[in-house]
mmCIF file of C-alpha atoms in Angstrom:
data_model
loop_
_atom_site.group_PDB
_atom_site.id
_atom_site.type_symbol
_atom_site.label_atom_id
_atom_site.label_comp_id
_atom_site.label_asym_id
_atom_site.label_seq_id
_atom_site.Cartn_x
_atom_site.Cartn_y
_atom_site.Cartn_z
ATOM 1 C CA UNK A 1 -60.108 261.467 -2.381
ATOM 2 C CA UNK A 2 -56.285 261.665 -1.455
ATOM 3 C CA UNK A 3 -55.942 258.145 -0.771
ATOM 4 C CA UNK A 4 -57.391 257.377 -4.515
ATOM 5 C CA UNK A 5 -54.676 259.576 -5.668
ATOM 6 C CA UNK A 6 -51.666 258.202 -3.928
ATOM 7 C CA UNK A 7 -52.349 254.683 -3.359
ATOM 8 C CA UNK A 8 -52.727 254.162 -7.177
ATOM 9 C CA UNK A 9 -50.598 256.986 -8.361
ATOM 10 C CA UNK A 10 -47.763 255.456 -6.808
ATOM 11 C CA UNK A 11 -47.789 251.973 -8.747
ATOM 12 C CA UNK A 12 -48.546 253.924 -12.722
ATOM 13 C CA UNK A 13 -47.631 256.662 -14.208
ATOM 14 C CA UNK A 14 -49.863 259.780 -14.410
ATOM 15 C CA UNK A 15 -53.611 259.114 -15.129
ATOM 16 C CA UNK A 16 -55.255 260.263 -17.669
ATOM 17 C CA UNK A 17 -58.526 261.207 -16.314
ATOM 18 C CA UNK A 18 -60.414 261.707 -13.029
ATOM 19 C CA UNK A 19 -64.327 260.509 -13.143
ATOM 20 C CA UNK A 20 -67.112 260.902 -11.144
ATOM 21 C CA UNK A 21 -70.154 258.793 -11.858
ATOM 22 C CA UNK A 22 -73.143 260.137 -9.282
ATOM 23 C CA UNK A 23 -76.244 258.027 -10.668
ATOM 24 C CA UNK A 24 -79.955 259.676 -11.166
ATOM 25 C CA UNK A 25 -82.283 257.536 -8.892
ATOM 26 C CA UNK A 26 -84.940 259.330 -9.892
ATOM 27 C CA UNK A 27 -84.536 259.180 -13.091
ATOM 28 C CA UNK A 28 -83.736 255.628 -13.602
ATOM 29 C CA UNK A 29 -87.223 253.688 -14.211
ATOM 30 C CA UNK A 30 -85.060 250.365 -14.751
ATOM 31 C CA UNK A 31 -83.868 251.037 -11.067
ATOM 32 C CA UNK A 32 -86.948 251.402 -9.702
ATOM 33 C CA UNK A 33 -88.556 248.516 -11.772
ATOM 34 C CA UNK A 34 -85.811 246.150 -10.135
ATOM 35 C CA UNK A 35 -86.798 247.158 -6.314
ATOM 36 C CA UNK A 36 -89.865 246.258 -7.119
ATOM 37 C CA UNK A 37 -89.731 243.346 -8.282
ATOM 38 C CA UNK A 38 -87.288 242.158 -5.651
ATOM 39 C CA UNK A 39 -90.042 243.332 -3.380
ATOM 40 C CA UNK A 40 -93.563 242.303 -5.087
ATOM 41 C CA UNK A 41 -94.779 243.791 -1.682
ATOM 42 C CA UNK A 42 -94.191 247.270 -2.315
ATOM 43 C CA UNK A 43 -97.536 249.193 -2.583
ATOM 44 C CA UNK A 44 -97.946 251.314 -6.082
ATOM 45 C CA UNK A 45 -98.622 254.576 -4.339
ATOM 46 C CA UNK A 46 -95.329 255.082 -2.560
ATOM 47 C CA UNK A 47 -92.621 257.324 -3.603
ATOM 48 C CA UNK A 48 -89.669 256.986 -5.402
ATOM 49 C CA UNK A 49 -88.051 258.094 -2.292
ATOM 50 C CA UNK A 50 -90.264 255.551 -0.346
ATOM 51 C CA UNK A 51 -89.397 252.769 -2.597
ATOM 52 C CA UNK A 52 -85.527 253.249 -2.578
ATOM 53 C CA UNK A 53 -85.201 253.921 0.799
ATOM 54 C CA UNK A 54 -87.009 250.521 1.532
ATOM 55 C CA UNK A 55 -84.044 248.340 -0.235
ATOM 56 C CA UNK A 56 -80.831 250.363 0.394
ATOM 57 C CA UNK A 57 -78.897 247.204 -0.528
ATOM 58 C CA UNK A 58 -80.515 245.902 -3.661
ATOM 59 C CA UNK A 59 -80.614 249.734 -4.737
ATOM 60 C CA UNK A 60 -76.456 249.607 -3.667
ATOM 61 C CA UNK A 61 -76.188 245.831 -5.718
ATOM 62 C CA UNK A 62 -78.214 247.100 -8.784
ATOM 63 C CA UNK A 63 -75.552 250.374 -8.828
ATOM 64 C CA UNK A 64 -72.601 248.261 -8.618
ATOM 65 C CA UNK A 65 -73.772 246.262 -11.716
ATOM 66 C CA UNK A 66 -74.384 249.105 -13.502
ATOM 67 C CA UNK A 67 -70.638 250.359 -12.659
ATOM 68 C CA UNK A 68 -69.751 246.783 -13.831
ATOM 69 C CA UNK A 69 -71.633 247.595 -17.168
ATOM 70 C CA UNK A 70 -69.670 250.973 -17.331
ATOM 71 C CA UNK A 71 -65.858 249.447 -17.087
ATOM 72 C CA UNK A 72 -66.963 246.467 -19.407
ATOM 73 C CA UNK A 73 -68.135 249.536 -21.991
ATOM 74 C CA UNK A 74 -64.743 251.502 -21.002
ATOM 75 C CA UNK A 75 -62.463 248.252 -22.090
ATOM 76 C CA UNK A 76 -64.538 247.786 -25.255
ATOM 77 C CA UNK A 77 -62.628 247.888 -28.353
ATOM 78 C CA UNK A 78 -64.906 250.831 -29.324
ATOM 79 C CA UNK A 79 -62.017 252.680 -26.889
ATOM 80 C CA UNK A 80 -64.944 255.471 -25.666
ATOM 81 C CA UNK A 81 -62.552 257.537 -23.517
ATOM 82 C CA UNK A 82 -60.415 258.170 -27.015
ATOM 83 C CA UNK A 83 -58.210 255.201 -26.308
ATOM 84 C CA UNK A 84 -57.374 251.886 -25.306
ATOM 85 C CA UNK A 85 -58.128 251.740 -20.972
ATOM 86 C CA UNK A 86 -54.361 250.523 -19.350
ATOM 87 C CA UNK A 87 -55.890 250.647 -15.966
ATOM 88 C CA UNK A 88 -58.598 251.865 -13.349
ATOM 89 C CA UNK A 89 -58.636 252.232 -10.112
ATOM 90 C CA UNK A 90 -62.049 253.428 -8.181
ATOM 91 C CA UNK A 91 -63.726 253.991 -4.960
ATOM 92 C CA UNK A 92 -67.305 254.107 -3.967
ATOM 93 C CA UNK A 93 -68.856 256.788 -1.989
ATOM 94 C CA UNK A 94 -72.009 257.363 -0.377
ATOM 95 C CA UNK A 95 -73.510 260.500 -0.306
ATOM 96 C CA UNK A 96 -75.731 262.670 2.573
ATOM 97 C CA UNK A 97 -78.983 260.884 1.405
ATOM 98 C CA UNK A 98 -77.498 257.112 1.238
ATOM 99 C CA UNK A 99 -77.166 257.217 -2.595
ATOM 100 C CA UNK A 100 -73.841 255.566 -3.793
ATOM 101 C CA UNK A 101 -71.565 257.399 -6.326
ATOM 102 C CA UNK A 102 -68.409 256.214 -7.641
ATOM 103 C CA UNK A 103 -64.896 258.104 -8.101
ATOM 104 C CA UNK A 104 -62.164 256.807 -10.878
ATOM 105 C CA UNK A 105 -58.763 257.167 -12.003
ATOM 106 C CA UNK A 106 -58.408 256.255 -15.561
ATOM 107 C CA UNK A 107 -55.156 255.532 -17.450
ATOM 108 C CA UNK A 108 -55.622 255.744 -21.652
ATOM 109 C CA UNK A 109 -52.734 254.402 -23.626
ATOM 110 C CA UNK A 110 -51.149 256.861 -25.716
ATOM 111 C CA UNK A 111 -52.807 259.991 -23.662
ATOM 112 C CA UNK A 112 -50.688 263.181 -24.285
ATOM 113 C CA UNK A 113 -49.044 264.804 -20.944
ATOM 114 C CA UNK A 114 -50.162 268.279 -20.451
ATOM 115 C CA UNK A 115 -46.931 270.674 -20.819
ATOM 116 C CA UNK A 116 -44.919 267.615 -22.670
ATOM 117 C CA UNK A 117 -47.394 267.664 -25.701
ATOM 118 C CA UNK A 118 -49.029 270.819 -27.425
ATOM 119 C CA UNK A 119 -52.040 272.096 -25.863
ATOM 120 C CA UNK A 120 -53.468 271.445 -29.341
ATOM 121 C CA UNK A 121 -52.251 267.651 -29.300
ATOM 122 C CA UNK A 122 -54.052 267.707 -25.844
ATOM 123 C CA UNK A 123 -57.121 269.246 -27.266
ATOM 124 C CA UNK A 124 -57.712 267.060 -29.846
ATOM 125 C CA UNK A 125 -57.166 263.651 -27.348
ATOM 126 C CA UNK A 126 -60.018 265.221 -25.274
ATOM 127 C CA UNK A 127 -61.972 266.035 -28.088
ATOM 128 C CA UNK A 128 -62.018 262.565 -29.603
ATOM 129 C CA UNK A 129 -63.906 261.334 -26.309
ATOM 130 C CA UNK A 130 -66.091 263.734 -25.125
ATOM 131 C CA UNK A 131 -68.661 265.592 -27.290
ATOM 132 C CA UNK A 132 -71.636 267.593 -25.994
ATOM 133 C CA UNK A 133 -73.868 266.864 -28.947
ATOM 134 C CA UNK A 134 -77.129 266.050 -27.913
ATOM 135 C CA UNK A 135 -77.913 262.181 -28.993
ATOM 136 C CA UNK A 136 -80.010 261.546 -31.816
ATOM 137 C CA UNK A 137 -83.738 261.068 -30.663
ATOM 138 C CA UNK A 138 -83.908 257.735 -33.877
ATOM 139 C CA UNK A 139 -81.020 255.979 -32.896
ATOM 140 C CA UNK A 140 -80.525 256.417 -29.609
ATOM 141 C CA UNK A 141 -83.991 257.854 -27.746
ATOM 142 C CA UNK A 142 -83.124 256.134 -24.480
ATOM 143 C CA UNK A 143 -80.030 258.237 -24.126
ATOM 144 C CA UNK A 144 -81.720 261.623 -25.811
ATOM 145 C CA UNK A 145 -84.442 260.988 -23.171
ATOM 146 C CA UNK A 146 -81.871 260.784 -20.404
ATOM 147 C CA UNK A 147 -79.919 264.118 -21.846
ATOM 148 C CA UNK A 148 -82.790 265.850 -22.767
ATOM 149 C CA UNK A 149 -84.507 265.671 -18.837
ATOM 150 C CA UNK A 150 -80.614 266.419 -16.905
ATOM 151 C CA UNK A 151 -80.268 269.156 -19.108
ATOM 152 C CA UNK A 152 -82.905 271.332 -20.086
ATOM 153 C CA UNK A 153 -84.388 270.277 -16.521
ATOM 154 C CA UNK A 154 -81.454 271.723 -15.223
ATOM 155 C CA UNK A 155 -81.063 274.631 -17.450
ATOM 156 C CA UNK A 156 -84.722 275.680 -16.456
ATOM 157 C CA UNK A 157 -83.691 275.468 -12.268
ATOM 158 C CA UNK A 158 -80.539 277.778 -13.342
ATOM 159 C CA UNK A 159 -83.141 280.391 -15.550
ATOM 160 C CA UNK A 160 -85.782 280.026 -12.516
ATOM 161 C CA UNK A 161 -82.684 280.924 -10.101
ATOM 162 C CA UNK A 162 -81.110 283.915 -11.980
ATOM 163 C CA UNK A 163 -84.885 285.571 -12.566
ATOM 164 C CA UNK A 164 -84.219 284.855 -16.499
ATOM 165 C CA UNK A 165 -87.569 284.280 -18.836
ATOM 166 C CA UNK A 166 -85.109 283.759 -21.344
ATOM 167 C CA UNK A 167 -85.762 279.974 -23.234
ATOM 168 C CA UNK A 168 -82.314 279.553 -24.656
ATOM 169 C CA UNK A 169 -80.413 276.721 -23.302
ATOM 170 C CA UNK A 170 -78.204 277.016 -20.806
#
């Protein structure tokens, strides 16, 4: 992670955020869909684990298109990281168990400075895009399906962890 911080940092100005996309293989049924029908071979009883670790570069070509997808949505003029994207620099990882993630430096036009600006005027930039408002099922039910299984899945692991019978939301 140094390098992405100095080799880029040294060409602009501060960036304006630091993001880590780490994609859910198992919850991706578009993912798996796609290794399978690059390999009509595959037999329907194997395991998503199976599957995956059959293709480990058609699994790495499908997650760099989606990352293409993601930077094409970040330069929209819908500006979804609360302003217009100057510049990006990333890297690609891979993790223990072969799965690629990605790590990105972001810089947002306009983006207060922390300690130059208000913490308020700070606030308020952050606030205008990120929200943790759980989709709406109508409009969007892809995405509510997505949030719905990371995080109540997870929220159940963290109740079955602390001993916790407890069904509010973590």
């Amino acid at each position: 992670m140094r390098k992405i911080k100095y080799g880029s940092s040294s060409t602009f100005d501060r960036y304006t955020l630091f993001v880590t996309f780490s994609p859910g293989k198992w919850n991706d049924p578009e993912l798996i869909q796609y290794i399978r029908d690059v390999n009509p071979d595959i037999k329907s009883k194997m395991s998503i684990n199976e599957i995956l670790a059959l293709d480990p570069v058609s699994v790495a070509r499908y997650l760099d298109n989606q990352f293409e997808v993601i930077l094409k949505c970040i330069y929209s003029d819908n500006d979804p990281l609360g302003g217009k994207c100057l510049h990006h620099f990333w890297r690609h990882e891979y993790q223990q168990r072969g799965m690629c993630h990605f790590h990105m430096l972001v810089w947002i036009e306009s983006a207060p400075i922390l300690g130059v600006l208000s913490e308020e005027e700070v606030a308020q930039f952050i606030m205008r895009g990120s929200s943790c408002v759980l989709p709406d099922k109508n409009t969007s039910p892809t995405l509510y399906d997505f949030s719905v299984i990371s995080t109540i899945r997870t929220a159940r692991e963290i109740r079955k962890l602390k001993g916790s019978s407890s069904k509010s939301v973590v």
